[in-house]
Short mmCIF file of C-alpha atoms in Angstrom, two decimals:
data_model
loop_
_atom_site.label_atom_id
_atom_site.label_comp_id
_atom_site.label_asym_id
_atom_site.label_seq_id
_atom_site.Cartn_x
_atom_site.Cartn_y
_atom_site.Cartn_z
CA MET A 19 -12.89 -9.49 -24.99
CA GLY A 20 -13.80 -7.42 -21.96
CA ARG A 21 -10.14 -6.47 -21.37
CA PRO A 22 -8.53 -3.45 -23.05
CA ASP A 23 -5.94 -4.07 -25.72
CA PRO A 24 -2.48 -2.83 -24.65
CA GLU A 25 -1.86 -1.55 -28.15
CA GLU A 26 -4.83 0.82 -28.19
CA GLY A 27 -2.76 3.89 -27.37
CA GLN A 28 -2.98 3.85 -23.59
CA LEU A 29 -0.04 3.55 -21.25
CA PRO A 30 0.73 0.00 -20.03
CA ALA A 31 0.01 -0.82 -16.42
CA PRO A 32 2.89 0.09 -14.11
CA VAL A 33 5.06 -2.91 -13.25
CA LYS A 34 5.39 -3.69 -9.55
CA PRO A 35 8.91 -2.88 -8.27
CA PRO A 36 10.78 -6.14 -7.58
CA ASP A 37 12.54 -4.78 -4.44
CA GLY A 38 15.52 -6.96 -5.21
CA GLY A 39 16.82 -9.20 -7.98
CA TRP A 40 18.35 -7.05 -10.70
CA GLY A 41 17.52 -4.06 -8.52
CA TRP A 42 20.65 -4.72 -6.45
CA ILE A 43 22.77 -4.30 -9.61
CA VAL A 44 20.90 -1.06 -10.32
CA LEU A 45 21.65 0.01 -6.73
CA LEU A 46 25.36 -0.68 -7.25
CA GLY A 47 25.33 1.44 -10.40
CA CYS A 48 23.53 4.23 -8.56
CA PHE A 49 26.14 4.00 -5.76
CA VAL A 50 28.96 4.56 -8.27
CA ILE A 51 27.16 7.37 -10.10
CA THR A 52 26.34 9.19 -6.84
CA GLY A 53 29.97 8.86 -5.76
CA PHE A 54 31.33 10.35 -8.98
CA SER A 55 28.70 13.13 -9.11
CA TYR A 56 29.26 14.50 -5.61
CA ALA A 57 32.90 13.60 -4.96
CA PHE A 58 34.52 14.33 -8.32
CA PRO A 59 34.13 18.16 -8.19
CA LYS A 60 35.80 18.16 -4.75
CA ALA A 61 38.51 15.63 -5.68
CA VAL A 62 39.66 17.76 -8.63
CA SER A 63 40.84 20.40 -6.15
CA VAL A 64 44.07 18.43 -5.55
CA TYR A 65 45.26 19.59 -9.01
CA PHE A 66 44.62 23.29 -8.37
CA LYS A 67 48.16 24.25 -7.27
CA GLU A 68 49.73 22.77 -10.41
CA LEU A 69 47.11 24.47 -12.57
CA MET A 70 47.88 27.80 -10.90
CA LYS A 71 51.60 27.40 -11.77
CA ASP A 72 51.06 26.33 -15.38
CA PHE A 73 48.35 28.84 -16.28
CA HIS A 74 49.59 31.69 -14.01
CA VAL A 75 46.18 32.20 -12.38
CA GLY A 76 44.94 32.58 -8.82
CA TYR A 77 43.17 30.13 -6.55
CA SER A 78 39.78 31.70 -7.16
CA ASP A 79 40.23 31.18 -10.92
CA THR A 80 40.92 27.45 -10.54
CA ALA A 81 38.13 27.08 -7.98
CA TRP A 82 35.67 27.99 -10.72
CA ILE A 83 36.25 24.53 -12.24
CA SER A 84 34.54 22.82 -9.31
CA SER A 85 31.88 25.53 -9.16
CA ILE A 86 31.00 25.08 -12.84
CA MET A 87 30.76 21.30 -12.36
CA LEU A 88 28.33 21.70 -9.47
CA ALA A 89 26.36 24.37 -11.34
CA MET A 90 25.94 22.00 -14.29
CA LEU A 91 24.96 19.16 -11.96
CA TYR A 92 22.19 21.20 -10.36
CA GLY A 93 21.24 23.69 -13.05
CA THR A 94 20.66 21.23 -15.89
CA GLY A 95 18.02 19.32 -13.92
CA PRO A 96 15.08 20.23 -16.21
CA VAL A 97 17.13 19.37 -19.32
CA CYS A 98 17.86 15.93 -17.84
CA SER A 99 14.17 15.46 -17.02
CA ILE A 100 13.15 16.27 -20.59
CA MET A 101 15.72 13.88 -22.05
CA VAL A 102 14.74 11.07 -19.67
CA ASN A 103 11.03 11.50 -20.43
CA GLN A 104 11.77 11.52 -24.16
CA PHE A 105 14.46 8.84 -24.56
CA GLY A 106 14.54 6.85 -21.29
CA CYS A 107 17.17 6.51 -18.57
CA ARG A 108 19.64 4.10 -20.17
CA PRO A 109 20.41 6.05 -23.39
CA VAL A 110 20.74 9.31 -21.46
CA MET A 111 23.18 7.74 -19.00
CA LEU A 112 25.30 6.25 -21.79
CA ILE A 113 25.58 9.63 -23.47
CA GLY A 114 26.33 11.26 -20.11
CA GLY A 115 29.15 8.84 -19.39
CA LEU A 116 30.76 9.56 -22.77
CA LEU A 117 30.48 13.32 -22.25
CA ALA A 118 31.95 13.17 -18.73
CA SER A 119 34.89 11.09 -19.92
CA ALA A 120 35.46 13.19 -23.04
CA GLY A 121 35.50 16.37 -20.94
CA MET A 122 38.36 15.21 -18.74
CA ILE A 123 40.31 13.72 -21.66
CA LEU A 124 40.05 16.97 -23.63
CA ALA A 125 40.96 18.91 -20.49
CA SER A 126 44.34 17.16 -20.44
CA PHE A 127 45.22 18.90 -23.74
CA THR A 128 44.07 22.43 -22.80
CA THR A 129 46.42 25.41 -22.98
CA ASN A 130 44.53 28.04 -20.96
CA ILE A 131 42.05 28.28 -18.09
CA ILE A 132 39.07 29.15 -20.33
CA GLU A 133 39.45 25.89 -22.24
CA LEU A 134 39.59 24.12 -18.90
CA TYR A 135 36.30 25.73 -17.88
CA LEU A 136 34.62 24.48 -21.07
CA THR A 137 36.00 20.93 -20.95
CA ALA A 138 36.43 19.86 -17.31
CA GLY A 139 33.75 22.28 -16.11
CA VAL A 140 30.90 22.37 -18.63
CA LEU A 141 31.34 19.10 -20.54
CA THR A 142 32.22 16.87 -17.59
CA GLY A 143 29.61 18.55 -15.38
CA LEU A 144 26.90 18.02 -17.99
CA GLY A 145 27.90 14.38 -18.38
CA MET A 146 27.68 13.73 -14.65
CA ALA A 147 24.30 15.47 -14.52
CA LEU A 148 23.00 13.18 -17.27
CA ASN A 149 24.07 10.22 -15.14
CA PHE A 150 23.03 11.33 -11.66
CA GLN A 151 19.37 12.10 -12.19
CA PRO A 152 18.42 9.01 -14.29
CA SER A 153 20.17 6.72 -11.79
CA LEU A 154 17.91 8.01 -8.99
CA ILE A 155 14.85 7.56 -11.20
CA MET A 156 15.78 3.93 -11.92
CA LEU A 157 16.41 3.31 -8.23
CA GLY A 158 12.87 4.45 -7.45
CA THR A 159 11.56 2.20 -10.22
CA TYR A 160 13.17 -0.96 -8.86
CA PHE A 161 12.52 -0.40 -5.14
CA ASP A 162 9.35 0.37 -3.21
CA LYS A 163 9.24 -1.35 0.19
CA ARG A 164 13.04 -1.25 0.52
CA ARG A 165 13.40 2.15 -1.14
CA PRO A 166 14.55 4.05 2.00
CA LEU A 167 17.35 1.53 2.53
CA ALA A 168 18.24 1.65 -1.17
CA ASN A 169 18.44 5.45 -1.12
CA GLY A 170 20.63 5.35 1.98
CA LEU A 171 23.03 2.83 0.45
CA ALA A 172 23.23 4.75 -2.84
CA ALA A 173 23.87 8.03 -1.01
CA ALA A 174 26.81 6.42 0.80
CA GLY A 175 28.67 6.50 -2.52
CA SER A 176 29.45 10.19 -1.99
CA PRO A 177 31.66 9.89 1.14
CA VAL A 178 33.18 6.59 -0.03
CA PHE A 179 34.32 8.05 -3.36
CA LEU A 180 35.43 11.30 -1.74
CA SER A 181 37.76 9.40 0.59
CA SER A 182 39.08 7.40 -2.39
CA LEU A 183 39.35 9.86 -5.27
CA SER A 184 41.28 12.53 -3.35
CA PRO A 185 44.23 10.28 -2.37
CA LEU A 186 44.15 8.71 -5.85
CA GLY A 187 44.33 12.13 -7.46
CA GLN A 188 47.35 13.04 -5.33
CA VAL A 189 49.16 9.85 -6.40
CA LEU A 190 48.36 10.46 -10.07
CA LEU A 191 49.55 14.06 -9.76
CA GLU A 192 52.91 13.01 -8.31
CA LYS A 193 53.56 10.29 -10.92
CA PHE A 194 52.01 11.62 -14.13
CA GLY A 195 51.41 15.33 -13.56
CA TRP A 196 48.03 17.03 -13.84
CA ARG A 197 47.65 16.24 -17.55
CA GLY A 198 48.23 12.53 -17.02
CA GLY A 199 45.97 12.61 -13.98
CA PHE A 200 43.14 14.23 -15.96
CA LEU A 201 43.57 11.63 -18.71
CA ILE A 202 43.33 8.71 -16.27
CA MET A 203 40.40 10.34 -14.46
CA GLY A 204 38.65 10.55 -17.82
CA GLY A 205 39.16 6.83 -18.27
CA LEU A 206 37.69 6.18 -14.83
CA LEU A 207 34.58 8.17 -15.76
CA LEU A 208 33.88 5.67 -18.55
CA ASN A 209 32.61 3.43 -15.75
CA CYS A 210 29.53 5.66 -15.83
CA CYS A 211 28.69 4.06 -19.19
CA THR A 212 28.88 0.64 -17.55
CA CYS A 213 26.53 1.82 -14.82
CA GLY A 214 24.18 3.19 -17.45
CA ALA A 215 24.19 -0.10 -19.34
CA VAL A 216 22.90 -2.03 -16.32
CA MET A 217 19.92 0.33 -15.88
CA ARG A 218 17.57 -2.13 -17.56
CA PRO A 219 13.96 -0.88 -17.68
CA LEU A 220 11.35 -3.15 -16.13
CA ASP A 221 9.92 -5.43 -18.85
CA MET A 222 6.64 -4.17 -20.29
CA GLY A 223 6.59 -6.50 -23.29
CA MET A 224 5.65 -9.60 -21.28
CA LYS A 225 2.25 -8.14 -20.41
CA ARG A 226 1.48 -7.48 -24.07
CA LYS A 227 2.40 -11.02 -25.12
CA MET A 228 0.25 -12.50 -22.37
CA GLY A 229 -2.63 -10.26 -23.42
CA LYS A 230 -2.51 -11.42 -27.05
CA ALA A 231 -2.33 -15.06 -25.99
CA GLN A 232 -5.36 -14.56 -23.73
CA ASP A 233 -7.36 -13.05 -26.63
CA LYS A 234 -6.79 -16.09 -28.82
CA TYR A 235 -7.51 -18.46 -25.94
CA GLU A 236 -10.83 -16.76 -25.24
CA ALA A 237 -11.74 -16.87 -28.93
CA LYS A 238 -11.08 -20.63 -29.07
CA GLU A 239 -13.16 -21.22 -25.96
CA MET A 240 -16.20 -19.22 -27.13
CA LEU A 241 -16.30 -20.22 -30.84
CA PRO A 242 -17.38 -23.65 -32.15
CA ILE A 243 -14.72 -26.31 -32.56
CA GLY A 244 -13.44 -26.85 -36.10
CA GLY A 245 -12.94 -24.65 -39.09
CA LYS A 246 -15.08 -21.86 -37.65
CA SER A 247 -12.62 -21.48 -34.78
CA GLU A 248 -9.77 -20.44 -37.06
CA GLU A 249 -12.19 -18.22 -38.96
CA GLY A 250 -13.26 -16.53 -35.71
CA ILE A 251 -9.67 -15.98 -34.66
CA SER A 252 -8.84 -14.38 -37.99
CA THR A 253 -11.98 -12.25 -37.70
CA THR A 254 -10.88 -11.08 -34.26
CA ASP A 255 -7.42 -10.21 -35.57
CA GLY A 256 -8.97 -8.38 -38.51
CA THR A 257 -11.21 -6.41 -36.18
CA LYS A 258 -8.17 -5.35 -34.13
CA LYS A 259 -6.35 -4.23 -37.29
CA GLY A 260 -9.40 -2.19 -38.28
CA LYS A 261 -9.50 -0.59 -34.84
CA LYS A 262 -5.80 0.28 -35.10
CA ALA A 263 -6.53 2.17 -38.31
CA LYS A 264 -9.44 4.05 -36.74
CA LYS A 265 -7.93 4.59 -33.28
CA LYS A 266 -7.58 8.05 -31.88
CA PRO A 267 -4.18 9.73 -32.16
CA LYS A 268 -1.96 9.22 -29.13
CA LYS A 269 -1.60 12.09 -26.74
CA GLY A 270 1.82 13.69 -26.72
CA LYS A 271 3.97 12.70 -23.77
CA LYS A 272 4.83 15.52 -21.40
CA LEU A 273 8.51 16.32 -21.55
CA LEU A 274 8.36 18.20 -18.23
CA ASP A 275 5.35 17.81 -15.99
CA PHE A 276 4.63 21.16 -14.31
CA SER A 277 1.44 19.80 -12.73
CA ILE A 278 3.51 18.76 -9.71
CA PHE A 279 3.38 22.41 -8.59
CA SER A 280 -0.29 21.79 -7.75
CA ASN A 281 0.94 19.34 -5.08
CA ARG A 282 1.18 21.25 -1.78
CA GLY A 283 3.69 18.75 -0.42
CA PHE A 284 6.03 19.42 -3.35
CA ILE A 285 5.82 23.19 -2.84
CA ILE A 286 6.63 22.81 0.87
CA TYR A 287 9.55 20.49 0.13
CA THR A 288 10.99 22.80 -2.54
CA ILE A 289 10.90 25.91 -0.32
CA SER A 290 12.46 24.10 2.65
CA LYS A 291 15.15 22.56 0.44
CA PHE A 292 16.09 25.97 -0.99
CA ILE A 293 16.53 27.41 2.52
CA LEU A 294 18.45 24.29 3.59
CA VAL A 295 21.01 24.49 0.77
CA LEU A 296 21.78 28.11 1.63
CA GLY A 297 23.49 26.98 4.84
CA LEU A 298 24.09 23.23 4.57
CA PHE A 299 27.38 23.30 2.63
CA VAL A 300 28.91 26.33 4.37
CA PRO A 301 30.44 24.64 7.49
CA PRO A 302 32.39 21.89 5.68
CA ILE A 303 33.72 24.43 3.16
CA LEU A 304 35.00 26.80 5.86
CA LEU A 305 35.93 24.20 8.48
CA VAL A 306 39.60 23.72 7.53
CA ASN A 307 40.35 27.44 7.39
CA TYR A 308 38.44 27.97 10.64
CA ALA A 309 40.56 25.31 12.35
CA LYS A 310 43.78 26.85 11.03
CA ASP A 311 42.78 30.27 12.35
CA THR A 312 42.27 28.79 15.83
CA GLY A 313 45.86 27.47 15.81
CA VAL A 314 45.30 23.86 14.65
CA PRO A 315 48.18 22.47 12.51
CA ASP A 316 47.48 21.99 8.79
CA THR A 317 47.61 18.19 8.89
CA GLU A 318 45.20 17.91 11.79
CA ALA A 319 42.91 20.53 10.24
CA ALA A 320 42.65 18.50 7.00
CA PHE A 321 41.90 15.37 9.05
CA LEU A 322 38.66 16.96 10.27
CA LEU A 323 37.04 16.45 6.85
CA SER A 324 38.10 12.80 6.95
CA ILE A 325 36.24 12.41 10.23
CA ILE A 326 33.07 13.83 8.69
CA GLY A 327 33.42 11.53 5.67
CA PHE A 328 34.03 8.42 7.77
CA ILE A 329 30.97 9.05 9.97
CA ASP A 330 28.91 9.92 6.88
CA ILE A 331 29.63 6.52 5.30
CA PHE A 332 27.83 4.69 8.10
CA ALA A 333 25.20 7.33 8.89
CA ARG A 334 23.50 7.20 5.48
CA PRO A 335 22.74 3.44 5.30
CA ALA A 336 21.77 3.40 8.98
CA CYS A 337 19.33 6.27 8.48
CA GLY A 338 17.93 4.50 5.42
CA MET A 339 17.24 1.41 7.50
CA VAL A 340 15.47 3.48 10.17
CA ALA A 341 13.39 5.29 7.55
CA GLY A 342 12.25 1.94 6.14
CA LEU A 343 10.65 0.79 9.40
CA LYS A 344 6.88 0.38 9.20
CA TRP A 345 6.12 2.88 11.96
CA VAL A 346 8.65 5.43 10.67
CA ARG A 347 8.09 5.42 6.91
CA PRO A 348 4.63 7.09 6.96
CA HIS A 349 6.26 9.98 8.84
CA VAL A 350 9.52 10.15 6.86
CA ALA A 351 9.02 13.88 6.21
CA TYR A 352 9.15 14.56 9.94
CA LEU A 353 12.30 12.42 10.24
CA PHE A 354 13.83 14.55 7.48
CA SER A 355 12.80 17.68 9.37
CA PHE A 356 14.44 16.30 12.54
CA SER A 357 17.69 15.55 10.68
CA MET A 358 17.83 19.14 9.39
CA LEU A 359 17.11 20.49 12.88
CA PHE A 360 19.88 18.26 14.26
CA ASN A 361 22.31 19.58 11.65
CA GLY A 362 21.43 23.24 12.25
CA LEU A 363 21.73 22.97 16.03
CA THR A 364 25.11 21.27 15.58
CA ASP A 365 26.35 24.31 13.62
CA ILE A 366 25.03 26.76 16.20
CA CYS A 367 26.33 24.89 19.25
CA SER A 368 29.78 24.45 17.72
CA ALA A 369 30.25 28.04 16.59
CA ARG A 370 32.24 28.87 19.73
CA ALA A 371 34.52 25.81 19.55
CA SER A 372 38.04 27.11 20.18
CA ASN A 373 40.17 23.96 20.41
CA TYR A 374 40.79 20.81 18.40
CA THR A 375 38.75 18.57 20.72
CA GLY A 376 35.68 20.75 20.28
CA LEU A 377 36.09 20.69 16.51
CA VAL A 378 36.38 16.89 16.50
CA ILE A 379 33.14 16.60 18.49
CA PHE A 380 31.52 18.98 16.00
CA CYS A 381 32.70 16.81 13.08
CA VAL A 382 31.22 13.65 14.64
CA PHE A 383 27.78 15.15 15.15
CA PHE A 384 27.89 17.02 11.85
CA GLY A 385 28.77 13.78 10.04
CA ILE A 386 25.78 11.99 11.59
CA SER A 387 23.30 14.78 10.81
CA TYR A 388 24.75 15.43 7.35
CA GLY A 389 24.45 11.73 6.52
CA MET A 390 20.83 11.68 7.67
CA VAL A 391 19.99 14.62 5.42
CA GLY A 392 21.76 13.03 2.45
CA ALA A 393 19.98 9.70 2.93
CA LEU A 394 16.47 11.17 3.26
CA GLN A 395 16.33 14.08 0.81
CA PHE A 396 15.39 12.09 -2.31
CA GLU A 397 13.36 9.50 -0.39
CA VAL A 398 11.05 12.26 0.85
CA LEU A 399 10.69 13.66 -2.67
CA MET A 400 9.77 10.21 -4.04
CA ALA A 401 7.20 9.79 -1.28
CA ILE A 402 5.63 13.16 -2.13
CA VAL A 403 5.28 12.98 -5.92
CA GLY A 404 5.43 9.23 -6.62
CA SER A 405 7.74 7.41 -9.03
CA GLN A 406 5.71 8.39 -12.13
CA LYS A 407 6.40 12.12 -11.69
CA PHE A 408 9.76 11.85 -9.96
CA SER A 409 11.74 12.46 -13.17
CA SER A 410 10.15 15.91 -13.60
CA ALA A 411 10.17 16.73 -9.88
CA ILE A 412 13.86 16.10 -9.29
CA GLY A 413 14.83 18.18 -12.32
CA LEU A 414 12.89 21.19 -11.11
CA VAL A 415 14.13 20.79 -7.52
CA LEU A 416 17.77 20.61 -8.64
CA LEU A 417 17.31 23.75 -10.74
CA ILE A 418 15.97 25.66 -7.72
CA GLU A 419 18.81 24.29 -5.57
CA ALA A 420 21.32 25.57 -8.12
CA PHE A 421 20.41 29.15 -7.24
CA ALA A 422 20.86 28.41 -3.53
CA VAL A 423 24.27 26.82 -4.19
CA LEU A 424 25.38 29.92 -6.08
CA ILE A 425 24.12 32.20 -3.28
CA GLY A 426 25.01 30.42 -0.02
CA PRO A 427 28.74 29.51 0.00
CA PRO A 428 29.94 32.57 -1.98
CA SER A 429 28.00 34.90 0.33
CA ALA A 430 29.53 33.17 3.36
CA GLY A 431 33.00 33.66 1.90
CA ARG A 432 32.40 37.36 1.37
CA LEU A 433 31.15 37.74 4.94
CA VAL A 434 34.30 36.05 6.23
CA ASP A 435 36.46 38.46 4.23
CA ALA A 436 34.49 41.43 5.54
CA LEU A 437 34.03 40.44 9.19
CA LYS A 438 37.10 38.24 9.75
CA ASN A 439 34.90 36.17 12.08
CA TYR A 440 33.88 32.56 11.47
CA GLU A 441 31.61 32.43 14.52
CA VAL A 442 28.99 34.65 12.87
CA ILE A 443 29.05 32.50 9.72
CA PHE A 444 28.37 29.32 11.71
CA TYR A 445 25.49 31.01 13.53
CA LEU A 446 24.03 32.23 10.25
CA ALA A 447 24.38 28.88 8.45
CA GLY A 448 22.92 26.98 11.41
CA SER A 449 19.98 29.38 11.63
CA GLU A 450 19.15 28.85 7.95
CA VAL A 451 19.17 25.08 8.37
CA VAL A 452 17.02 25.28 11.52
CA LEU A 453 14.57 27.57 9.71
CA SER A 454 14.20 25.07 6.86
CA ALA A 455 13.57 22.26 9.37
CA LEU A 456 10.91 24.20 11.23
CA PHE A 457 9.22 25.27 8.00
CA LEU A 458 9.06 21.69 6.68
CA GLY A 459 7.74 20.26 9.95
CA VAL A 460 5.16 22.95 10.70
CA ALA A 461 3.95 23.34 7.12
CA SER A 462 3.62 19.57 6.70
CA TYR A 463 1.54 19.30 9.85
CA CYS A 464 -0.67 22.33 9.20
CA CYS A 465 -1.20 22.00 5.44
CA LEU A 466 -1.07 18.25 4.94
CA SER A 467 -1.99 16.45 8.15
CA ARG A 468 -5.12 18.55 8.62
CA GLY A 469 -6.00 18.15 4.96
CA LYS A 470 -6.19 14.37 5.42
CA LYS A 471 -9.08 14.73 7.86
CA GLU A 472 -11.28 16.41 5.21
CA PRO A 473 -13.23 13.80 3.19
CA PRO A 474 -12.23 13.75 -0.49
CA PRO A 475 -14.88 14.97 -2.98
CA GLU A 476 -16.92 12.22 -4.63
CA ASN A 477 -16.49 11.14 -8.25
CA ASN A 478 -13.24 13.09 -8.65
CA PRO A 479 -10.43 10.58 -9.12
CA SER A 480 -8.13 13.13 -10.66
CA ALA A 481 -8.02 15.37 -7.58
CA GLY A 482 -4.73 15.67 -5.75
CA GLY A 483 -1.61 14.70 -7.53
CA GLY A 484 1.39 12.56 -7.73
CA SER A 485 0.70 9.13 -6.24
CA ASP A 486 1.31 5.90 -8.13
CA THR A 487 -2.06 4.48 -7.06
CA GLU A 488 -4.03 7.37 -8.50
CA GLU A 489 -2.15 7.34 -11.79
CA ALA A 490 -2.47 3.59 -12.20
CA GLU A 491 -6.22 3.75 -11.59
CA SER A 492 -6.73 6.65 -13.99
CA ASP A 493 -4.78 4.78 -16.71
CA VAL A 494 -6.89 1.66 -16.20
CA GLN A 495 -10.15 3.64 -16.24
CA GLU A 496 -9.14 5.48 -19.42
CA ALA A 497 -8.18 2.18 -21.06
CA GLU A 498 -11.53 0.62 -20.16
CA GLU A 499 -13.50 3.56 -21.55
CA HIS A 500 -11.44 3.62 -24.75
CA SER A 501 -11.83 -0.11 -25.20
CA SER A 502 -15.59 0.09 -24.60
CA ASP A 503 -16.01 2.81 -27.25
CA ASN A 504 -14.27 0.79 -29.98
CA HIS A 505 -15.33 -2.70 -28.84
CA GLN A 506 -17.03 -4.73 -31.67
CA PRO A 507 -17.02 -8.45 -30.78
CA ALA A 508 -18.21 -11.02 -33.29
CA HIS A 509 -20.64 -12.61 -30.83
CA SER A 510 -22.27 -9.54 -29.26
CA THR A 511 -25.78 -10.90 -28.68
CA ASP A 512 -25.07 -12.67 -25.40
CA ASN A 513 -22.95 -9.78 -24.11
CA ALA A 514 -25.67 -7.22 -24.94
CA VAL A 515 -28.33 -9.29 -23.12
CA ALA A 516 -26.07 -9.69 -20.09
CA ASN A 517 -25.28 -5.99 -19.98
CA GLU A 518 -29.00 -5.13 -20.32
CA GLU A 519 -29.90 -7.39 -17.43
CA ALA A 520 -27.07 -5.97 -15.29
CA ASN A 521 -28.20 -2.40 -15.94
CA HIS A 522 -31.82 -3.34 -15.20
CA VAL A 523 -30.87 -4.88 -11.87
CA ALA A 524 -28.72 -1.84 -11.02
CA GLU A 525 -31.57 0.57 -11.76
CA GLU A 526 -34.00 -1.42 -9.59
CA GLN A 527 -31.55 -1.52 -6.69
CA ARG A 528 -30.81 2.19 -6.97
CA GLY A 529 -34.53 2.87 -6.93
CA GLU A 530 -34.90 0.80 -3.76
CA GLY A 531 -31.91 2.59 -2.14
CA GLY A 532 -29.83 -0.57 -2.16
CA GLY A 533 -26.62 1.14 -3.34
CA CYS A 534 -24.25 -0.37 -5.80
CA PRO A 535 -24.28 -4.17 -6.29
CA ALA A 536 -20.98 -6.01 -6.14
CA GLY A 537 -19.55 -7.62 -9.23
CA ASP A 538 -21.63 -5.90 -11.89
CA GLY A 539 -18.59 -5.43 -14.05
CA GLU A 540 -17.46 -2.72 -16.35
CA VAL A 541 -20.89 -1.30 -17.18
CA LEU A 542 -21.56 -0.21 -13.61
CA ALA A 543 -18.01 0.94 -13.08
CA ARG A 544 -18.57 3.74 -15.54
CA ASP A 545 -21.65 4.85 -13.59
CA GLY A 546 -19.50 5.78 -10.62
CA CYS A 547 -20.12 2.64 -8.48
CA ASN A 548 -16.51 1.51 -8.24
CA ALA A 549 -15.55 2.09 -4.62
CA ASP A 550 -11.84 1.63 -5.33
CA GLN A 551 -11.88 4.57 -7.69
CA MET A 552 -11.23 7.07 -4.90
CA VAL A 553 -8.02 5.52 -3.52
CA GLU A 554 -5.59 8.27 -2.55
CA ARG A 555 -2.19 7.82 -0.99
CA ASP A 556 -0.91 10.25 1.60
CA SER A 557 1.48 12.84 0.28
CA PHE A 558 4.10 11.74 2.80
#
């Protein structure tokens, strides 16, 4: 009656995240997907020596396999966003799991390095990209209050899988060779399809069924008892069918929402993340060779990465728990800035480490700070743009990060070859990370914290961008206006009289300076008297 019909072309009301229940299964799937996405390109490196012998190529040629995987993971972000917005998360993840598995299976039959680039590099990398991004989107859909903890637990999949897949790959290489190992790894990647299958979207159909039942219930209550009741119900159904025929065409759904670039918080986050990625991955890549050059034995040098991974496993969930505290969560962007500052200072202070004890201390602090960054990076992005626009935001951010990944580590490697000095590289990488931390913290305070003190303009609910509250309210308002334009009830006399009286009372009170009366309903809401219309959530 006075409620909009869910089938009238507008988006259904967003379902409240359950913060548990099936969400824990979704979290487990996201944990597995994150582990495969970040650890698999590094774990494949155990096969490089055998590939060099069989294909008669150098180390740099085989290293391109991991580089292509990471480039596909980051660079195809917008493509993943478009596919998720068009088809949903579950179908995209199922296709991604099949592609990732097929890539490794086909790679086991390759005869040259180029074929290996196309199969293990491009195909498997694309498949993992189609799994990674939708899993984060579903995690943000199922969790709200516990979202920082959920992000921290899901991010812990990376160090856990890295510490598992590398030894497993070595065992498979010794028993079955690299071809057999690739074939079995391809079978393992089919678990991504299982993770995609559990990404069940929150049920929207229940609201529609309840709405239809409420329509018939209201019709029975308002119409006379007897034969006229059934006649009234059929008339109401007929009116709805007529409105469906005359309804306005649905607006096309945006495949990639570029309006997020109007959000100052998103711009600040993107710039700081680009600077961060330039130096974040350099120390762990060069650490083993740096230790060997200082005289550390090969076995002990390789153990340094295990220390970072072990600390990282516990640092990510712990940081997620801290970020979820009531007095910390409103300032999660500043916690993210602190974690980056901590990581950069660790690089700078450890640049002059000349013995194994100093390197171990560096690995402990680097593991803590690296885990904090990994746990908070996507939580901050969700807090900035909201869950409704997160699918587009993460795709664009990953694309921008792809350029930084292709610039940072290779440039560091060239500087090492030219200068023969790792100390300068650690100083440079740490300075880049510190710069990103300072930029995020200062820009957030100057551009966002001061902007909160300015009162928002009146009667402009579409100002700003990105929060779930604003989008939910705009959808509801649009639905009410659309329903009011096409609303033709059978018994309109009483409603017209009531609306006339309500408008008359409102005009008298406005003339007397009495403001907006409470409870005047939908008629006054369109006149701009709804105080809840201007709700705006902080960007962070």
